[in-house]
XYZ file of C-alpha atoms in Angstrom:
563
model
C 0.756 -12.441 -13.542
C 0.362 -13.567 -9.646
C 1.629 -9.962 -8.436
C -1.842 -8.608 -9.516
C -4.008 -11.363 -7.670
C -6.221 -9.543 -5.131
C -6.301 -12.877 -3.039
C -4.602 -13.012 0.545
C -1.786 -15.220 0.782
C -3.206 -16.988 3.852
C -5.469 -18.318 1.461
C -3.162 -19.903 -1.035
C -1.067 -21.366 1.971
C -4.109 -23.336 3.139
C -5.072 -24.453 -0.279
C -1.412 -25.761 -0.683
C -1.566 -27.631 2.571
C -0.552 -26.509 6.277
C 1.741 -28.965 8.155
C 2.209 -29.282 12.033
C 5.841 -28.912 11.371
C 5.054 -25.539 9.804
C 2.855 -24.174 12.555
C 5.347 -24.954 15.200
C 8.236 -22.811 13.362
C 5.398 -20.183 12.910
C 4.491 -20.410 16.629
C 7.877 -20.050 17.616
C 8.777 -17.023 15.091
C 5.437 -15.423 16.096
C 6.343 -15.298 19.903
C 9.892 -14.129 18.943
C 8.643 -11.103 16.944
C 6.063 -10.210 19.316
C 8.542 -9.885 21.946
C 10.429 -7.789 19.768
C 7.748 -5.631 18.728
C 6.668 -4.722 22.280
C 9.175 -2.244 23.161
C 9.052 -0.571 19.437
C 5.483 -0.206 19.603
C 5.769 1.726 22.804
C 8.566 3.576 21.913
C 7.178 4.744 18.613
C 3.816 5.706 19.922
C 5.771 8.135 22.735
C 8.157 9.427 20.118
C 4.966 9.843 17.837
C 3.494 12.375 20.566
C 0.762 9.852 21.630
C 0.191 7.614 24.208
C 2.253 4.681 24.645
C -0.550 2.222 24.595
C -1.522 3.611 21.387
C 1.379 1.898 19.922
C 0.459 -1.443 21.486
C -3.093 -1.186 19.929
C -1.457 -0.399 16.709
C 0.702 -3.448 16.420
C -2.127 -5.721 17.956
C -5.059 -4.732 15.637
C -3.086 -3.667 12.478
C -0.505 -6.574 12.882
C -3.100 -8.887 12.871
C -5.035 -7.492 10.002
C -2.184 -6.936 7.680
C -0.980 -10.727 8.197
C -4.321 -11.986 7.877
C -4.989 -10.307 4.681
C -1.155 -9.283 3.367
C 0.099 -10.390 -0.136
C 3.043 -11.382 1.580
C 3.339 -14.825 3.320
C 5.832 -13.227 6.060
C 5.088 -9.725 6.383
C 5.058 -8.340 9.930
C 3.025 -5.069 10.494
C 2.806 -2.093 13.074
C 3.995 1.319 14.115
C 7.323 2.288 12.433
C 9.711 4.989 12.574
C 8.744 6.229 9.464
C 5.823 7.933 10.761
C 7.181 9.381 13.607
C 7.410 12.682 12.025
C 4.205 13.048 10.404
C 2.100 11.708 13.451
C 3.914 13.800 15.763
C 2.931 16.937 13.358
C -0.927 15.942 13.123
C -1.225 15.694 16.773
C 0.251 18.738 17.671
C -1.809 20.696 15.147
C -5.226 18.783 15.009
C -5.191 16.395 17.790
C -5.785 12.791 18.004
C -9.209 13.047 15.974
C -6.969 14.543 13.515
C -4.700 12.094 13.234
C -7.195 9.276 13.194
C -9.178 11.152 10.294
C -5.987 11.234 8.392
C -5.418 7.624 8.865
C -8.684 6.602 7.884
C -8.338 8.468 4.606
C -4.632 6.989 3.874
C -6.328 3.622 4.719
C -9.014 4.290 2.292
C -6.365 5.600 -0.528
C -4.096 2.498 -0.036
C -7.111 0.293 -0.486
C -7.993 2.379 -3.983
C -4.307 1.971 -4.818
C -4.561 -1.842 -4.432
C -7.819 -1.899 -6.524
C -6.541 0.323 -9.254
C -3.454 -2.041 -9.510
C -0.939 0.420 -8.373
C 1.117 -1.940 -6.684
C 3.936 -1.907 -9.182
C 3.901 1.841 -9.692
C 4.587 2.665 -6.265
C 7.728 0.427 -6.195
C 9.007 2.927 -8.875
C 9.493 5.940 -6.315
C 12.977 7.019 -7.143
C 15.902 5.667 -4.975
C 17.249 8.885 -4.050
C 13.737 10.004 -2.696
C 13.612 7.219 -0.547
C 16.870 7.468 0.924
C 16.674 11.149 1.511
C 13.329 11.342 3.570
C 14.573 8.121 5.526
C 17.768 9.863 6.369
C 15.571 13.006 7.335
C 13.261 10.830 9.435
C 16.231 9.069 11.214
C 18.005 12.712 11.967
C 14.647 13.925 13.609
C 14.051 10.778 15.356
C 17.698 10.831 17.032
C 17.042 14.842 17.736
C 13.603 14.067 19.462
C 15.050 11.379 22.043
C 17.616 14.083 23.722
C 15.442 14.970 26.183
C 14.859 11.544 27.561
C 18.516 10.532 26.829
C 20.093 13.202 29.011
C 17.043 13.316 31.409
C 16.374 16.895 30.916
C 13.833 18.694 32.671
C 11.707 20.248 29.963
C 7.929 20.814 29.686
C 7.873 20.995 26.107
C 10.058 20.119 23.362
C 9.900 22.416 19.917
C 8.432 20.548 17.144
C 10.926 22.347 14.712
C 14.194 20.960 13.853
C 16.198 24.042 14.473
C 14.622 24.968 17.629
C 14.965 21.864 19.358
C 19.026 22.656 19.937
C 18.696 26.154 21.610
C 15.979 24.655 23.874
C 17.939 21.542 24.661
C 21.043 24.007 25.487
C 18.953 26.206 27.669
C 18.298 23.123 29.898
C 21.582 21.488 29.907
C 21.767 22.370 33.701
C 19.000 19.588 34.452
C 21.329 17.123 32.999
C 20.327 13.867 34.838
C 23.300 11.465 34.677
C 21.315 8.643 36.153
C 19.119 8.888 32.918
C 22.093 9.267 30.682
C 23.576 6.303 32.012
C 20.594 4.075 31.597
C 20.506 5.395 27.990
C 23.865 4.485 27.134
C 23.665 1.461 28.838
C 20.842 0.498 26.688
C 22.355 1.491 23.400
C 25.606 -0.657 24.424
C 23.513 -3.646 25.319
C 21.240 -3.657 22.007
C 24.244 -3.355 19.873
C 26.613 -5.734 21.762
C 23.943 -8.225 22.763
C 23.789 -10.059 19.322
C 27.173 -11.225 19.652
C 26.205 -13.445 22.484
C 22.697 -14.442 21.220
C 19.966 -13.534 19.076
C 17.380 -15.674 20.595
C 16.552 -13.029 23.109
C 15.987 -9.466 21.728
C 18.688 -6.901 22.927
C 15.941 -4.352 23.578
C 13.995 -6.528 25.812
C 16.973 -7.578 27.771
C 17.647 -3.769 28.009
C 14.285 -2.795 29.114
C 14.263 -5.614 31.864
C 17.742 -4.556 33.098
C 17.140 -1.132 33.313
C 13.792 -1.227 34.883
C 15.198 -3.590 37.481
C 18.026 -1.255 38.299
C 15.777 1.724 38.576
C 13.602 0.133 40.968
C 16.229 -1.980 42.999
C 18.267 1.276 43.661
C 15.225 3.881 43.509
C 17.187 5.872 40.973
C 15.798 9.384 40.208
C 14.934 9.006 36.229
C 11.521 9.503 35.042
C 9.454 6.431 33.730
C 6.467 5.821 31.355
C 4.336 5.703 34.638
C 5.430 9.103 36.057
C 4.846 10.697 32.848
C 1.734 8.906 31.212
C 0.235 7.212 34.187
C -0.714 3.535 34.374
C -0.822 1.434 31.039
C -4.248 -0.147 30.366
C -4.416 -3.863 30.218
C -7.349 -4.056 27.856
C -8.274 -2.975 24.141
C -10.507 -0.072 24.243
C -14.110 -0.227 22.749
C -13.797 1.054 18.697
C -15.065 4.345 18.063
C -15.396 6.767 15.056
C -13.148 9.688 15.418
C -14.931 13.126 15.007
C -14.714 13.756 11.374
C -15.625 16.826 9.377
C -15.448 17.804 5.586
C -13.275 20.499 6.485
C -10.618 18.576 8.636
C -10.814 15.977 5.625
C -9.577 18.808 3.478
C -7.015 19.785 5.679
C -5.407 16.877 6.216
C -5.698 15.262 2.713
C -1.927 15.884 1.921
C -0.833 14.260 5.381
C -3.142 11.165 4.425
C -1.562 11.102 0.955
C 1.640 11.265 2.724
C 1.071 8.522 5.353
C -0.777 6.124 2.153
C 2.622 6.633 0.369
C 5.097 5.895 2.906
C 2.844 2.914 4.085
C 2.669 1.798 0.531
C 6.735 2.370 -0.046
C 7.977 0.884 3.359
C 5.283 -2.291 3.261
C 6.382 -3.045 -0.439
C 10.210 -2.556 0.426
C 9.725 -4.939 3.420
C 7.844 -7.609 0.860
C 10.610 -7.101 -1.696
C 13.294 -7.953 1.116
C 11.100 -10.683 2.395
C 10.847 -12.505 -1.306
C 14.932 -12.433 -1.247
C 14.984 -14.204 2.148
C 12.341 -16.909 1.261
C 12.590 -16.914 -2.611
C 8.947 -16.614 -2.743
C 7.131 -13.494 -4.641
C 4.205 -11.231 -2.913
C 1.468 -9.966 -4.238
C 1.955 -6.056 -4.381
C -1.562 -5.159 -4.969
C -3.043 -7.454 -2.138
C -0.432 -5.786 0.039
C -1.885 -2.286 -0.412
C -5.307 -3.563 0.423
C -4.274 -4.917 3.532
C -2.297 -1.898 4.609
C -5.523 0.190 3.787
C -7.850 -2.256 5.660
C -5.333 -2.172 8.690
C -4.792 1.643 8.535
C -8.867 2.075 8.583
C -9.243 -0.326 11.604
C -6.351 0.826 13.645
C -7.945 4.255 14.629
C -10.941 2.855 15.343
C -9.243 1.066 18.459
C -7.319 4.425 19.314
C -4.065 3.351 17.165
C -1.687 4.958 14.796
C -0.722 4.436 11.462
C 0.821 0.908 10.638
C 2.978 -0.609 7.648
C 5.081 -3.527 6.972
C 8.130 -3.473 9.269
C 11.230 -4.463 7.428
C 13.440 -5.501 10.509
C 10.741 -7.373 12.255
C 9.726 -9.187 8.784
C 13.265 -10.155 8.747
C 13.281 -11.392 12.329
C 10.254 -13.395 11.353
C 12.079 -15.078 8.624
C 15.071 -15.830 10.488
C 13.442 -17.378 13.149
C 11.332 -19.777 10.976
C 8.234 -17.893 10.125
C 7.094 -18.951 6.368
C 3.268 -18.092 6.468
C 0.826 -15.507 7.786
C 0.179 -17.445 10.674
C 3.555 -16.313 12.263
C 2.140 -12.626 11.996
C -1.095 -13.361 13.435
C 0.908 -15.200 16.377
C 3.248 -12.045 16.888
C -0.216 -9.841 17.146
C -1.738 -12.245 19.859
C 1.474 -12.556 21.754
C 1.120 -8.730 21.943
C -2.314 -8.885 23.178
C -1.544 -11.553 25.744
C 1.402 -9.609 26.867
C -0.697 -6.426 27.350
C -3.390 -8.250 28.965
C -1.434 -9.955 31.682
C 1.724 -7.821 31.900
C 0.649 -4.546 30.640
C 0.640 -2.749 34.186
C 4.520 -3.480 34.557
C 5.051 -1.089 31.274
C 4.679 1.969 33.100
C 7.805 1.307 35.433
C 10.109 1.230 32.180
C 12.333 4.324 32.240
C 12.097 6.901 29.489
C 15.950 6.947 29.050
C 15.552 3.107 28.111
C 13.250 4.198 25.188
C 15.408 6.822 24.038
C 18.224 4.508 23.990
C 16.269 2.036 21.957
C 14.883 4.774 19.631
C 18.780 6.304 19.087
C 19.968 2.920 17.751
C 16.511 2.569 15.226
C 17.197 6.003 14.140
C 21.121 4.780 13.078
C 19.933 1.786 11.660
C 17.247 3.940 9.711
C 19.478 6.312 8.485
C 21.490 3.809 6.343
C 24.013 6.634 5.970
C 26.573 4.481 3.973
C 23.794 4.532 1.315
C 23.562 8.276 1.497
C 27.002 8.875 0.896
C 27.086 6.521 -1.759
C 24.419 8.232 -3.566
C 26.013 11.401 -3.281
C 28.474 9.996 -5.966
C 25.494 9.665 -8.518
C 24.798 12.015 -11.166
C 24.049 15.555 -10.224
C 20.503 15.312 -10.645
C 20.264 12.410 -8.142
C 22.265 14.218 -5.646
C 19.873 17.002 -6.133
C 16.962 15.022 -5.294
C 18.475 13.188 -2.286
C 19.900 16.429 -0.621
C 16.415 18.208 -1.246
C 14.038 15.498 -0.025
C 16.508 15.342 2.921
C 16.471 18.981 3.559
C 12.915 19.378 3.215
C 12.077 16.459 5.358
C 14.205 17.589 8.070
C 13.942 21.911 7.915
C 10.497 21.882 6.614
C 7.867 19.315 6.423
C 7.970 15.376 5.418
C 4.801 15.918 3.208
C 6.382 18.482 1.250
C 9.509 16.584 1.158
C 7.887 13.581 -0.495
C 5.742 15.531 -2.766
C 8.608 17.812 -3.933
C 11.045 14.903 -4.222
C 8.779 12.820 -6.496
C 8.212 15.930 -8.851
C 11.261 16.847 -8.963
C 12.747 13.245 -9.705
C 9.838 12.918 -12.395
C 11.017 16.313 -13.993
C 14.548 15.599 -14.258
C 13.608 11.984 -15.532
C 11.905 13.691 -17.974
C 14.377 15.827 -19.189
C 17.047 13.025 -19.330
C 14.533 10.886 -21.476
C 14.169 14.673 -23.823
C 17.773 14.460 -24.041
C 18.009 10.983 -24.988
C 15.623 11.445 -27.825
C 17.383 12.547 -30.890
C 16.187 14.312 -33.975
C 18.681 14.246 -36.977
C 18.896 15.181 -40.358
C 20.036 12.467 -42.894
C 21.595 13.875 -46.065
C 22.684 12.046 -49.205
C 26.293 12.191 -48.249
C 26.984 10.425 -44.899
C 29.795 9.764 -42.784
C 30.097 6.567 -40.550
C 29.748 8.704 -37.556
C 26.263 9.573 -38.607
C 24.709 6.159 -39.008
C 25.725 2.976 -37.142
C 28.209 1.162 -39.791
C 26.803 -2.306 -38.842
C 22.607 -1.269 -39.576
C 21.582 -2.767 -42.897
C 18.806 -0.346 -42.750
C 21.437 2.583 -42.703
C 20.376 5.391 -45.195
C 23.933 5.498 -46.310
C 23.296 2.020 -48.240
C 20.523 3.563 -50.283
C 20.062 5.925 -52.775
C 18.114 9.389 -51.557
C 16.435 10.903 -54.396
C 17.033 14.607 -55.378
C 14.430 16.760 -53.759
C 13.650 14.351 -51.050
C 14.925 15.070 -47.286
C 15.151 12.462 -44.477
C 14.566 12.937 -40.798
C 14.966 10.283 -38.162
C 13.417 10.472 -34.741
C 15.118 7.999 -32.204
C 13.635 7.511 -28.504
C 10.345 8.000 -26.819
C 8.444 11.040 -28.497
C 6.670 12.739 -26.020
C 5.961 16.223 -24.885
C 9.587 16.523 -23.299
C 11.244 16.239 -26.510
C 8.583 18.041 -28.831
C 10.369 21.097 -28.558
C 13.508 19.760 -29.859
C 11.402 18.313 -32.760
C 10.198 21.601 -33.589
C 13.692 23.255 -33.465
C 15.453 20.652 -35.811
C 12.707 20.416 -38.381
C 13.242 24.491 -38.828
C 16.406 23.686 -40.354
C 14.766 22.083 -43.322
C 16.428 23.769 -46.403
C 13.991 25.354 -49.161
C 11.068 23.527 -50.043
C 12.030 19.847 -50.549
C 9.252 17.793 -52.758
C 9.061 15.045 -50.521
C 10.269 15.031 -46.704
C 10.522 11.406 -45.107
C 10.227 11.012 -41.260
C 11.837 7.635 -39.980
C 10.100 6.537 -36.832
C 11.637 3.039 -36.440
C 13.388 3.767 -33.022
C 10.004 5.453 -31.571
C 8.411 3.413 -28.910
C 5.743 5.712 -27.930
C 4.120 8.983 -28.688
C 1.790 11.218 -26.626
C -0.532 14.234 -27.515
C 2.290 16.758 -27.527
C 4.202 15.020 -29.734
C 1.287 14.571 -32.313
C 0.310 18.206 -32.420
C 3.747 18.519 -33.338
C 3.519 16.364 -36.163
C 0.148 17.922 -37.196
C 1.817 21.203 -37.264
C 4.590 19.808 -39.457
C 2.021 18.215 -41.970
C 0.171 21.513 -42.023
C 3.435 23.205 -42.783
C 4.364 20.807 -45.517
C 1.032 21.255 -47.308
C 1.532 24.911 -47.218
C 4.982 24.486 -49.066
C 3.639 21.584 -51.712
C 5.943 19.206 -49.630
C 4.475 15.714 -49.467
C 5.046 14.122 -45.973
C 5.895 10.331 -45.562
C 6.302 8.246 -42.670
C 8.447 5.327 -42.635
C 8.845 2.356 -39.660
C 6.038 3.481 -37.561
C 5.889 1.040 -34.716
C 2.409 -0.370 -33.855
C 1.642 1.490 -30.567
C 2.185 4.991 -32.360
C 0.460 4.111 -35.124
C -2.709 3.099 -33.133
C -2.436 6.859 -31.614
C -2.120 8.142 -34.602
C -5.089 6.385 -35.961
C -7.361 7.113 -33.180
C -6.334 11.103 -33.553
C -6.896 10.929 -37.139
C -3.507 11.947 -38.105
C -3.222 8.782 -40.516
C -6.263 10.002 -42.438
C -4.535 13.393 -42.990
C -1.488 12.229 -44.392
C -2.911 9.361 -46.211
C -2.272 5.578 -45.765
C -0.552 5.684 -48.997
C 2.556 7.657 -47.320
C 2.859 5.316 -44.190
C 5.414 2.683 -44.930
C 7.125 -0.490 -42.732
C 10.534 0.177 -43.991
C 12.599 2.973 -45.403
C 13.217 1.194 -49.102
C 9.335 1.253 -49.774
C 9.233 5.030 -48.372
C 12.168 6.178 -50.657
C 10.222 4.472 -53.791
C 7.137 6.419 -52.760
C 9.084 9.464 -52.567
C 11.061 8.689 -55.913
C 7.198 8.216 -57.612
C 6.212 11.618 -55.988
C 9.224 13.415 -57.214
C 9.148 11.679 -60.733
C 5.402 12.879 -61.415
C 6.126 16.194 -59.967
C 9.180 16.541 -62.700
C 6.619 15.522 -65.437
C 4.077 17.719 -64.707
C 6.638 20.580 -64.968
C 7.311 19.688 -68.315
C 3.858 19.454 -69.515
């Protein structure tokens, strides 16, 4: 029940009591996470096709609001790699105002999802879909870093994945070995430094060391300053983007994709945090927090944000246990930008490329991808389709097609599990469970009576199977008994199939009897008026009463014939 409460966790924390000891732990964790987030915020912004400071604005504004309103005690929010592909695409087509509009719309959608209590539903996005588009995004991120990693002199990198490679090949003669060396050094530091200590982030050490090397030895490599100019040292004045109804129509699908990505990643992050802290998050409140943050971020020139799994895990590992740690993380980034932001322009582009190559590697989760290839064919189809569409077509289409395809395959599976069986008078042990005390083989089925049983969800996917099975009704039985004891739910299409069956039985003077109808299907039938048509006297809780009623009908029918 606590998962559905729309109360931020920070309120609960202060209601329970907040100690000085916890404050000290939260301060330390928040500062460490802020330092970890600094290079990532800049790198994600540049990879997304916007200015480096816009990543910092997002981490500060959205990060603060996500922690303040979060349904998780330890969630750390900000820009993430998952958004790079879709942000880059929107910026290329519609500029920053288009991105700001889509982000505002996504924020509103997330708030609506939270208010509508959809937090638990969003977690049911099929795993192959999540792994497929995540692996696809990781590959695109990697491909997008090769210009800066190799120091290629290119004015423009094609947005399309396949077009990038011939473009890179045509500029290989401009390879900068100094840039490549710095990028490889960055990757080595990030991968190897944790063996020395985890207190100081490897990415921060790589930035400090490579920046120092570049300026001590005047290495001929591109930096943030040489490409983007100086980095501002203050937050911008909030402003609304230029929004039009036509632009909102065009950006609805991308906005929905941003909302789904934000919802999925933030709730995955919250679930991971729950496992580490043995707490439970409030999924609907988490969606509202993400929504508010994404509506505020573009007002300050920011980009989409969500809960970041790696930064949230870092927070927990360093002692963060309340939303105060996340707030401190945002304030740490603000102070760094105010007092040290001017030094950010000295960071080599090859260093940021190296950082993102490592991010892409961890994000790909290739071992999970390979493992899922051993799953049932339908799951493999969803995985490969989502991955391929993400890489070669568009992330928005990939998510939509992946979810729809997974839903269709799931419905097919459910339809296959629903069985419609004719149960005759002479039964074998294979036709019914020999341990079932309600098995029909233990009972006498009167002559002129046929019994059919439906087992499984009776919905539109199984309705056609039901119609085909009932076509096998031999002759014109006096009574048709339909056992529904294993039907947990029924939908409108299945109900219509029952209506058609009832009409057929009336035309052939066959009486329809229902046995073992569960409460939910019974309520559906009553609301639709189907029970009134069949007659309550022909609805029974168990098969014994249904067979007795069938025997009475047969006896009366025989008696009327002899008169």
